[in-house]
XYZ file of C-alpha atoms in Angstrom:
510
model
C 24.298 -24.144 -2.617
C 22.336 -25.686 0.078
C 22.424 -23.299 3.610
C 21.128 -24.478 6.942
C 17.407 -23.735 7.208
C 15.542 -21.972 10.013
C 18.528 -20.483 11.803
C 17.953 -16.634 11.276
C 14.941 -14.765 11.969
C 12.469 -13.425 9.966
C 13.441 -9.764 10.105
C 9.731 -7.166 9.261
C 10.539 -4.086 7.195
C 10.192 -0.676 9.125
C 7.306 1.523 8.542
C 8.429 4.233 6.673
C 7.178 7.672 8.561
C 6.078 10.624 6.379
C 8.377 13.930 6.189
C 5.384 15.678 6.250
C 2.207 14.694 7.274
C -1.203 17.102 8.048
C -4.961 16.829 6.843
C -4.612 17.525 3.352
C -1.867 15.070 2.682
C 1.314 12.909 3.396
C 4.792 13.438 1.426
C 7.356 11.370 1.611
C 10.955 11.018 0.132
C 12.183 7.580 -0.960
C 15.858 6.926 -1.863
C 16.974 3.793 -3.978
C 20.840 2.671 -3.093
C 23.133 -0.227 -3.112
C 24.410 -1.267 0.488
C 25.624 -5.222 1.864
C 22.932 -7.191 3.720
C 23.116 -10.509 5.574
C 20.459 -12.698 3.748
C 21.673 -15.901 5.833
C 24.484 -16.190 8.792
C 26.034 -19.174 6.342
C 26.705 -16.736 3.856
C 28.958 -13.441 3.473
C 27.029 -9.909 3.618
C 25.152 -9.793 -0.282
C 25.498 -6.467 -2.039
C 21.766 -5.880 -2.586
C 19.398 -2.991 -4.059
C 16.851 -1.317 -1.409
C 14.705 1.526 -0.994
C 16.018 3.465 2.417
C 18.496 1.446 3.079
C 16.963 -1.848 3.164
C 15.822 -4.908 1.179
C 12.951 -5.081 1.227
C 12.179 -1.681 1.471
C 10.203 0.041 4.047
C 6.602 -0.584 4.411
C 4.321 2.488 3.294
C 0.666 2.478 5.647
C -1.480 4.832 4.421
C -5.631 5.342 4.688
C -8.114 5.243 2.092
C -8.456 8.414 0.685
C -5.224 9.685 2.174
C -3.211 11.902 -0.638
C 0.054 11.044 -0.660
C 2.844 12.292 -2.380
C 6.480 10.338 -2.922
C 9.760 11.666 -4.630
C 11.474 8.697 -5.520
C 15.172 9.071 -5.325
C 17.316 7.056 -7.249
C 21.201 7.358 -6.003
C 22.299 3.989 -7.019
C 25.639 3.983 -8.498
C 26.224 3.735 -12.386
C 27.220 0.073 -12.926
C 24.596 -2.675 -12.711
C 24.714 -5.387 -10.427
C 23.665 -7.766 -13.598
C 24.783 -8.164 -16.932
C 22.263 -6.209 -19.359
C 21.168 -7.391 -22.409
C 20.835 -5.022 -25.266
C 19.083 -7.076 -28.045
C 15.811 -6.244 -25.200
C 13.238 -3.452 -25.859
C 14.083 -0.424 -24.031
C 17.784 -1.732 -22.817
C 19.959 -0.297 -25.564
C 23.226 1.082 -25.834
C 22.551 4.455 -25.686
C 20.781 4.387 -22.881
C 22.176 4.579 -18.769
C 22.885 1.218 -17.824
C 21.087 2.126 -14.410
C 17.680 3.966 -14.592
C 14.834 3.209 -12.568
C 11.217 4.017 -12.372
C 8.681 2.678 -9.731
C 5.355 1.323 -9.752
C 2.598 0.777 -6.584
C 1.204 -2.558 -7.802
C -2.474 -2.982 -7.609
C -2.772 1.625 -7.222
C -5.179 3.460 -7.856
C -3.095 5.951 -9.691
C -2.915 9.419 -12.150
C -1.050 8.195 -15.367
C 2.186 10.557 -14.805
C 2.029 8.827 -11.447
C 2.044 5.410 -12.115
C 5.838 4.323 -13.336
C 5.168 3.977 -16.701
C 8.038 1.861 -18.126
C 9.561 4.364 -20.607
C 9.535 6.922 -17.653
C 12.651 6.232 -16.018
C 15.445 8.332 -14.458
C 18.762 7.969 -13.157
C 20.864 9.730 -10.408
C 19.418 12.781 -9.348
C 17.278 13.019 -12.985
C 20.506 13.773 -14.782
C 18.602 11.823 -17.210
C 15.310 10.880 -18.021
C 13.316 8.727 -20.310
C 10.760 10.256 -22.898
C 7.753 9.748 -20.960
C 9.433 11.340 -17.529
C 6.770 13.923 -16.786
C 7.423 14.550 -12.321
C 10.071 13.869 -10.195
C 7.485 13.856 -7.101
C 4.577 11.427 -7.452
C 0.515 11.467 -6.074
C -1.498 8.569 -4.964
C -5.008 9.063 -4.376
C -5.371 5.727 -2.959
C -8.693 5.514 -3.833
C -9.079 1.560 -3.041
C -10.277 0.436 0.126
C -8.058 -1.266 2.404
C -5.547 -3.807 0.735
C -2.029 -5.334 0.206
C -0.617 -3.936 -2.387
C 3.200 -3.334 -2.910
C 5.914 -1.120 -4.854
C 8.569 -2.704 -7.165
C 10.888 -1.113 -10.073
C 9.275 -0.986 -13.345
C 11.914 0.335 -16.071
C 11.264 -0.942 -19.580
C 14.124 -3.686 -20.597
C 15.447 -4.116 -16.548
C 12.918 -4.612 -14.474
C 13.921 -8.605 -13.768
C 17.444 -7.043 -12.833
C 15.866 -3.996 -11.111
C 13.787 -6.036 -8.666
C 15.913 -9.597 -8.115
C 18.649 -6.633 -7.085
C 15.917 -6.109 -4.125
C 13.872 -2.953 -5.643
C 10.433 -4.099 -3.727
C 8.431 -3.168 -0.874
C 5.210 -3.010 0.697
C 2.558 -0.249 0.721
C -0.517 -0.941 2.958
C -3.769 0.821 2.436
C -6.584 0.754 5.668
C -9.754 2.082 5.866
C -12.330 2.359 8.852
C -13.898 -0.715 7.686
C -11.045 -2.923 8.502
C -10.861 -1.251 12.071
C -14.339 -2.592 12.425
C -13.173 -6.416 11.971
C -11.119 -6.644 14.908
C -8.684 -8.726 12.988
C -5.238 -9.750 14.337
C -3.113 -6.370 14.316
C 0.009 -4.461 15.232
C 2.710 -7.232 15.947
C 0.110 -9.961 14.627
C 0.072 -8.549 11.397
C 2.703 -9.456 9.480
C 4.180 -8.780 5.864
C 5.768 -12.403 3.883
C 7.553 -11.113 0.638
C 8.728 -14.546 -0.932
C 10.844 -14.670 -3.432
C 13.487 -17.288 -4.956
C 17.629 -16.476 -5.617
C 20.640 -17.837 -5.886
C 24.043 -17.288 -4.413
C 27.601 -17.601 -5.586
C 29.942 -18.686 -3.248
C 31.215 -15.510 -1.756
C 27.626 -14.881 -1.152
C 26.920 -12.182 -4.109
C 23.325 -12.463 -6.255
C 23.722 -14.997 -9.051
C 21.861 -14.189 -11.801
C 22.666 -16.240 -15.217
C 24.169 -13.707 -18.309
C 23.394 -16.761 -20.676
C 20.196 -18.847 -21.542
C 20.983 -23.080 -20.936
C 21.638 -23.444 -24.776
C 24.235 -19.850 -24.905
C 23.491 -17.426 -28.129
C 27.188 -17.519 -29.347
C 26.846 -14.148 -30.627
C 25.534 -12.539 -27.770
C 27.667 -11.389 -24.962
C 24.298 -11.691 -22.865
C 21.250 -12.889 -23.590
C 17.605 -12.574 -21.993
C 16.193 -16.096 -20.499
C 12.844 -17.272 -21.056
C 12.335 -17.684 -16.925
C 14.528 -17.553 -14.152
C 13.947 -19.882 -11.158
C 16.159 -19.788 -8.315
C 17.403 -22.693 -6.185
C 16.652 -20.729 -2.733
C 13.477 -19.548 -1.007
C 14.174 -15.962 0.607
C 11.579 -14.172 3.172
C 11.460 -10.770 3.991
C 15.154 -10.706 2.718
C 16.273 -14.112 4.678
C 16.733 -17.299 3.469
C 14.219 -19.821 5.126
C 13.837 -17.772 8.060
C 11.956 -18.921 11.621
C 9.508 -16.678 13.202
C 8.597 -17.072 17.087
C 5.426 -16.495 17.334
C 3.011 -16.630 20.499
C -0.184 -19.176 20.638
C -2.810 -17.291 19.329
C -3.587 -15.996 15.560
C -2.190 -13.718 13.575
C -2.738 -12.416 9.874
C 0.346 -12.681 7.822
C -0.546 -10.619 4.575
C 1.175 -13.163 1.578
C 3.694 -11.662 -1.660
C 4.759 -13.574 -4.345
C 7.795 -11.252 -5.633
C 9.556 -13.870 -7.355
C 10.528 -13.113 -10.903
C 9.219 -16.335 -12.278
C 8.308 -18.899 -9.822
C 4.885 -19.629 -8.866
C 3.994 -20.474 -4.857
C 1.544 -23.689 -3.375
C 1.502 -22.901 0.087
C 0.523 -25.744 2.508
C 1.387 -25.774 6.307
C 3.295 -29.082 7.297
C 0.844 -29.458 10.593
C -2.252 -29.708 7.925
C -3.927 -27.306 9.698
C -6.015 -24.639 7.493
C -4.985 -21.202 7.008
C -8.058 -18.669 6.662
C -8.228 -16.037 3.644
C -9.724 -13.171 3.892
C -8.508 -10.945 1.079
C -7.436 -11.133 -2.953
C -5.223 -7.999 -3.928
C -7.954 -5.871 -3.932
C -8.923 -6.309 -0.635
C -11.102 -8.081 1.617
C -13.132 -11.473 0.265
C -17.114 -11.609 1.093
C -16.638 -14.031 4.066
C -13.219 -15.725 4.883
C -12.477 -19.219 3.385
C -10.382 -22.239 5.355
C -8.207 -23.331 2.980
C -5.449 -26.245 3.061
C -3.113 -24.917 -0.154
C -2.567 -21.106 -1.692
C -1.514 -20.508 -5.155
C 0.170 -17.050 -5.584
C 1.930 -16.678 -9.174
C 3.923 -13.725 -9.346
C 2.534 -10.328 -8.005
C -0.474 -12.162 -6.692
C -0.978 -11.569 -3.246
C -3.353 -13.043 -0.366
C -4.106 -12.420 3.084
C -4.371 -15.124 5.181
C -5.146 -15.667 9.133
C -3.347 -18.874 10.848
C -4.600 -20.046 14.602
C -1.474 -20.775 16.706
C -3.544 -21.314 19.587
C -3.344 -24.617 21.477
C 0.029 -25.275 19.880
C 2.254 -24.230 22.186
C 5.859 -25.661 21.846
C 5.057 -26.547 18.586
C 6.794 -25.961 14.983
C 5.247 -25.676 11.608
C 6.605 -24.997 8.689
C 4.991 -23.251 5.147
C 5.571 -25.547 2.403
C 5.763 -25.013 -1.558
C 4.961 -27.743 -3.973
C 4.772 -25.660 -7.429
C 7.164 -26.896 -9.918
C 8.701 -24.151 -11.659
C 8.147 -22.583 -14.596
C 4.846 -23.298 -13.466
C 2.989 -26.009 -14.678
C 5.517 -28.453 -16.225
C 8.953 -27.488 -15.031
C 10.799 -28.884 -12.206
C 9.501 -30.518 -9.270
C 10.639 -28.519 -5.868
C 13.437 -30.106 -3.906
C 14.443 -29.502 0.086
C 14.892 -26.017 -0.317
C 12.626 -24.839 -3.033
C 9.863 -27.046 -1.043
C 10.312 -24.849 1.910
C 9.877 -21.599 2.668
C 9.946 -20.886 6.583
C 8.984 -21.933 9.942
C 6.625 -20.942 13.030
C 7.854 -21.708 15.927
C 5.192 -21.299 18.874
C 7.771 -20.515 21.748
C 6.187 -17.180 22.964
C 4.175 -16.688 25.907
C 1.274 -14.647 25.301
C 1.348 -11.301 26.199
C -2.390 -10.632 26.618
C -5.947 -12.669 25.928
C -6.481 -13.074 21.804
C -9.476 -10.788 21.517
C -8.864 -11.284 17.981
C -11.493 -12.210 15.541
C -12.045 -14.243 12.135
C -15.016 -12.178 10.960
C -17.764 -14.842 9.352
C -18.578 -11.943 6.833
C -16.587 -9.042 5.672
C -18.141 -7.179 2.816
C -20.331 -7.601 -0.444
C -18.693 -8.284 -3.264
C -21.234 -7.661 -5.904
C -20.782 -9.730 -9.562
C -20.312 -6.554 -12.422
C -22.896 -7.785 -14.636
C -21.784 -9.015 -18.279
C -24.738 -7.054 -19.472
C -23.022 -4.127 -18.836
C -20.463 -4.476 -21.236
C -19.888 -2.595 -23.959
C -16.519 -4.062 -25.579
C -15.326 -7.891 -25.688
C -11.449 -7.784 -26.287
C -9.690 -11.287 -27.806
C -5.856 -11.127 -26.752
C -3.646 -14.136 -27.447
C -0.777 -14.828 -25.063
C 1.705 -16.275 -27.975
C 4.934 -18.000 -27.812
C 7.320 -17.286 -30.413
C 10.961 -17.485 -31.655
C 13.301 -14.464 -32.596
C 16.259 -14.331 -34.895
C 18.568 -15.461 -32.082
C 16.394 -18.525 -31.645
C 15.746 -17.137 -28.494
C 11.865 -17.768 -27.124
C 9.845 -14.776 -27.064
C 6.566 -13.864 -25.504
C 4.076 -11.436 -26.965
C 0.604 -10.370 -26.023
C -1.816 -10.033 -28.699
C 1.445 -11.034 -30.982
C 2.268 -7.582 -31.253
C 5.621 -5.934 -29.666
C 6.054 -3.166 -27.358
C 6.863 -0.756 -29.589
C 3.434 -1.495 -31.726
C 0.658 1.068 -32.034
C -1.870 1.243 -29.152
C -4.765 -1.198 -29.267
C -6.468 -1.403 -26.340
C -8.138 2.009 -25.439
C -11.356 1.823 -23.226
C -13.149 4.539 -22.681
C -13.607 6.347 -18.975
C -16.449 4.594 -17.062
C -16.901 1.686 -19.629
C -17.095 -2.079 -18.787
C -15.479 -4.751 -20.924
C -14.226 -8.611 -21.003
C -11.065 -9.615 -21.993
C -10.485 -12.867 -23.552
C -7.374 -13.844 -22.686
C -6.545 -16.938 -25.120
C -3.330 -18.603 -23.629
C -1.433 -20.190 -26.759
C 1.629 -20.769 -24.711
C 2.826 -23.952 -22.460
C 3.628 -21.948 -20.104
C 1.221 -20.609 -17.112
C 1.315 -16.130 -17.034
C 0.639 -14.132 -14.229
C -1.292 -11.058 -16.249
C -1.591 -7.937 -14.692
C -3.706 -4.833 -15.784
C -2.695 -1.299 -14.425
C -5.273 1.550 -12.871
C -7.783 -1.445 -12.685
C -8.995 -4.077 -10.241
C -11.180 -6.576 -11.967
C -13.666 -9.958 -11.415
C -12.464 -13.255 -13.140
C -15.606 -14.744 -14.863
C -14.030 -18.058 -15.871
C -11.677 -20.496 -17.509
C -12.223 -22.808 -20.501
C -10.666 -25.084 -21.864
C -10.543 -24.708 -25.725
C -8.530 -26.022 -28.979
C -4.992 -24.642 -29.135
C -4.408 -26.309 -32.831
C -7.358 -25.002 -34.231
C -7.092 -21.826 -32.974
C -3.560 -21.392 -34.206
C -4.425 -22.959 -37.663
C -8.267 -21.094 -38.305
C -8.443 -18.734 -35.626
C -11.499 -20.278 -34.287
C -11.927 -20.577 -30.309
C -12.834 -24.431 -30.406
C -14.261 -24.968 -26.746
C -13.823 -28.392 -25.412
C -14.983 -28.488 -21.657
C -17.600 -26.396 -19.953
C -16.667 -22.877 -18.220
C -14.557 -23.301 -14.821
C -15.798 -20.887 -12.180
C -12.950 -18.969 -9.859
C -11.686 -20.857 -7.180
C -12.920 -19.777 -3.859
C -9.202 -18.291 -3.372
C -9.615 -16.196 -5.976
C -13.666 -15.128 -5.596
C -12.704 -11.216 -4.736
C -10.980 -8.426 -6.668
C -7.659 -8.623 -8.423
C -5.110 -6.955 -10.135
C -3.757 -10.200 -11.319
C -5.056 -13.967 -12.666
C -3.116 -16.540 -13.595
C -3.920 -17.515 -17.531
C -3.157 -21.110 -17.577
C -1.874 -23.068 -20.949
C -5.060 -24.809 -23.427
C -7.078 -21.853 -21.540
C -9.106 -18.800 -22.266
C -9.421 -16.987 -19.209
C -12.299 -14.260 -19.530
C -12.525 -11.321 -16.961
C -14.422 -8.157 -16.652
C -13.920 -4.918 -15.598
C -14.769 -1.489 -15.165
C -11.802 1.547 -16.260
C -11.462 4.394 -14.398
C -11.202 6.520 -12.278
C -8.399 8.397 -14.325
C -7.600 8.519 -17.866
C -4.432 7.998 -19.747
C -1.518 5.859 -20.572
C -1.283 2.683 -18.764
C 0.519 -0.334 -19.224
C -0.917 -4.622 -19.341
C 1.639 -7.287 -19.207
C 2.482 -11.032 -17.704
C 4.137 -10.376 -14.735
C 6.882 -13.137 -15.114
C 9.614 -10.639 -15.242
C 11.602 -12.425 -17.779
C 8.386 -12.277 -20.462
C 7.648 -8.701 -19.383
C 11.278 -8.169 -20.091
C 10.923 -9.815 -23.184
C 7.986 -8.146 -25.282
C 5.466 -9.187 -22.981
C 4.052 -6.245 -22.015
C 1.396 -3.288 -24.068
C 0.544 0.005 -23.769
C -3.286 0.610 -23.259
C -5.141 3.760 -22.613
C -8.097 4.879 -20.786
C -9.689 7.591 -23.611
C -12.131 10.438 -22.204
């Protein structure tokens, strides 16, 4: 379906205000239901998913060091949106068809806090999955100031879960950021990007069958889902009016599968200054952005001078990301700027040249090297299915760092397929990529290296929560676990693979 681009505006989620707020802490209450949302003027109202009422859900500011405490509500009806597939871990018959859980993306989190797949709930906890432990949540919010964002997590339907619109933003500041003098208030500005597609009378479609269709299978997981429409802040290719003068649009990649290139049509450079963890060392001019799912990048773009003028952000990843399709009109655009404003008061505003160190965690410090193999494999549906360390979900726990240790993963991509892999708790450094053997590896086990190391690129030179593991790559990176101890969860966040096996328990031991 192809729908008339740039004729509704952008719209920017609320902030969500505490019920309670004092110097010890912040609580707030959080209620998942269904409700009908314009997501273009072209098309009938779309019955959509949202936290309070909208899609996407209200924006959550808090401070560093803030302790804030969230019931999560879920009084969604019974009936999914999507069809469910029960051959998928965690999605059986015997389980509610609608059960969420949710997870703050890149937090700083207690274990029994952190939406731990198996720890779902339905309507008013009528029922609850085995490792339900609290119906009201704490954050410690323990990272400095960063982008980081909250999204359904329950084991089997999170693809559903969040393409229904289960995502939202949660901000963290701290004093330092104050300091920087960086575009703020109406100049900063949330972009959660996704990709969906509509049927006619303007309802979600969501495919209940892979291209090739299981015969015996009433529904059947897909190895990706890429949609054929580029959705903003809950609009399809939305404009924004913005004055001439900059302003710091913080960047999401919520898409279930599809990976993002950002360029600006005007080939003007966009400056970053932060990774998901935060703030970079010094910002970077950049002319593209590559966010794969759940990545996320903050970015400051100088309208001034260009008054009158329109520009639109661009997307040239094909998708599944890095052999699939090429993008087409609409998956190669995302939005426009249009610089009709006046401006309301002098740009005081300020692209810091540095921000703060970012020192290296030294590989001496380690004290465990982990090998994990992304693998691609087939089940007995002939259905492709992705596995981490080729173990399933339900294997025993292998990964269990101790509190206050440093190690490097290996992660040895055995896949044609590009993952997003993201690690719970932890924010960590990516050493480098390397280009190694995939045959030999498969046939001896061996890690056959055939091109030197690849540093970071600059985009990426900061901390993360989550790197993109490219095919005929190992990908090291290093980090440090803590502060808390417990269960946690590592997976690809291509919500089709995490879906799909591609996702492990780890814990943090004392």
């Amino acid at each position: 379906m192809s729908l008339s681009k740039f004729v509704d505006e952008l719209p920017i989620p609320p902030i969500l205000k505490p019920l309670w707020k004092d110097h010890f802490y912040s609580y707030y209450e959080v209620r998942m239901t269904e409700f009908k949302q314009s997501l273009h003027s072209e098309l009938d109202d779309s019955t959509v998913w949202g936290y309070e009422g909208s899609y996407p859900g209200p924006t959550i500011q808090v401070e560093s060091g803030e302790i804030v405490f969230i019931k999560w509500i879920n009084h969604l009806p019974d009936r999914h949106l999507f069809p469910i597939d029960y051959t998928v871990h965690g999605a059986h018959m015997d389980l509610p068809e609608v059960r969420t859980v949710v997870h703050v993306h890149g937090a700083c989190v207690e274990s029994d806090s952190d939406g731990y797949p198996e720890a779902w709930f339905t309507r008013d906890f009528i029922q609850v999955g085995r490792y339900f432990k609290k119906q009201v949540y704490r954050y410690d919010n323990c990272d400095c100031a960063s982008t980081l964002w909250y999204h359904d997590h329950t084991l089997g339907i999170t693809r559903l879960n969040v393409y229904a619109g289960l995502a939202g933003f949660y901000l963290i500041s701290d004093q330092n950021e104050h300091l920087f003098n960086l575009p703020s208030g109406k100049y900063d500005v949330p972009l959660m990007i996704q990709d969906k597609s509509f049927n006619h009378d303007g309802s979600l479609f969501y495919p209940n069958q892979p291209d090739k269709p299981i015969k015996e299978l009433q529904t059947s997981i897909l190895p990706e889902f890429v949609g054929d429409t580029i959705v903003v802040n809950g609009k399809v290719h939305p404009y924004f009016n913005v004055e001439p003068r900059k302003y710091r649009f913080r960047l999401l990649n919520a898409s279930n599968t599809r990976f993002f290139r950002f360029t600006l049509d005007s080939g003007q450079l966009m400056y970053q200054i932060a990774t998901e963890g935060g703030f970079m060392q010094h910002p970077i001019g950049i002319n593209e952005l590559m966010l794969s799912p759940a990545e996320r990048a903050e970015v400051i773009i100088d309208f001034t001078n260009l008054e009158g003028k329109s520009i639109i952000l661009k997307n040239d990843a094909p998708a599944p990301f890095p052999d699939g399709n090429a993008v087409d009109e609409n998956t190669g655009t995302i939005m426009q700027f249009r610089v009709t404003l006046p401006l309301s008061n002098i740009d005081t505003s300020m692209i810091p040249g540095y921000m703060m160190s970012i020192p290296k965690i030294n590989e001496r410090s380690v004290s465990m090297e982990r090998y994990l193999t992304l693998n691609h494999e087939m089940d007995q549906y002939g259905r492709e299915i992705m596995l981490l360390d080729n173990k399933h979900w339900d294997a025993p726990i292998s990964e269990n760092p101790k509190l206050g240790s440093t190690e490097i993963w290996y992660l040895i991509n055995l896949t044609p397929d590009a993952h997003p892999i993201h690690l719970h708790l932890i924010d960590f450094q990516i050493v480098d990529r390397r280009n190694f053997d995939v045959e030999k590896y498969k046939k001896e086990r061996i890690i056959h290296y055939t091109g030197p190391a690849i540093t970071p690129k600059p985009q990426e030179n900061g901390w993360k929560d989550t790197v993109q593991s490219n095919p005929n790559q190992v990908t090291r990176i290093i980090m440090k676990f803590g502060p808390f101890t417990g269960l946690y969860v590592w997976h690809c966040h291509m919500l089709e693979h995490e879906d799909y096996e591609m996702m492990r328990p780890y814990i943090v031991i004392q």
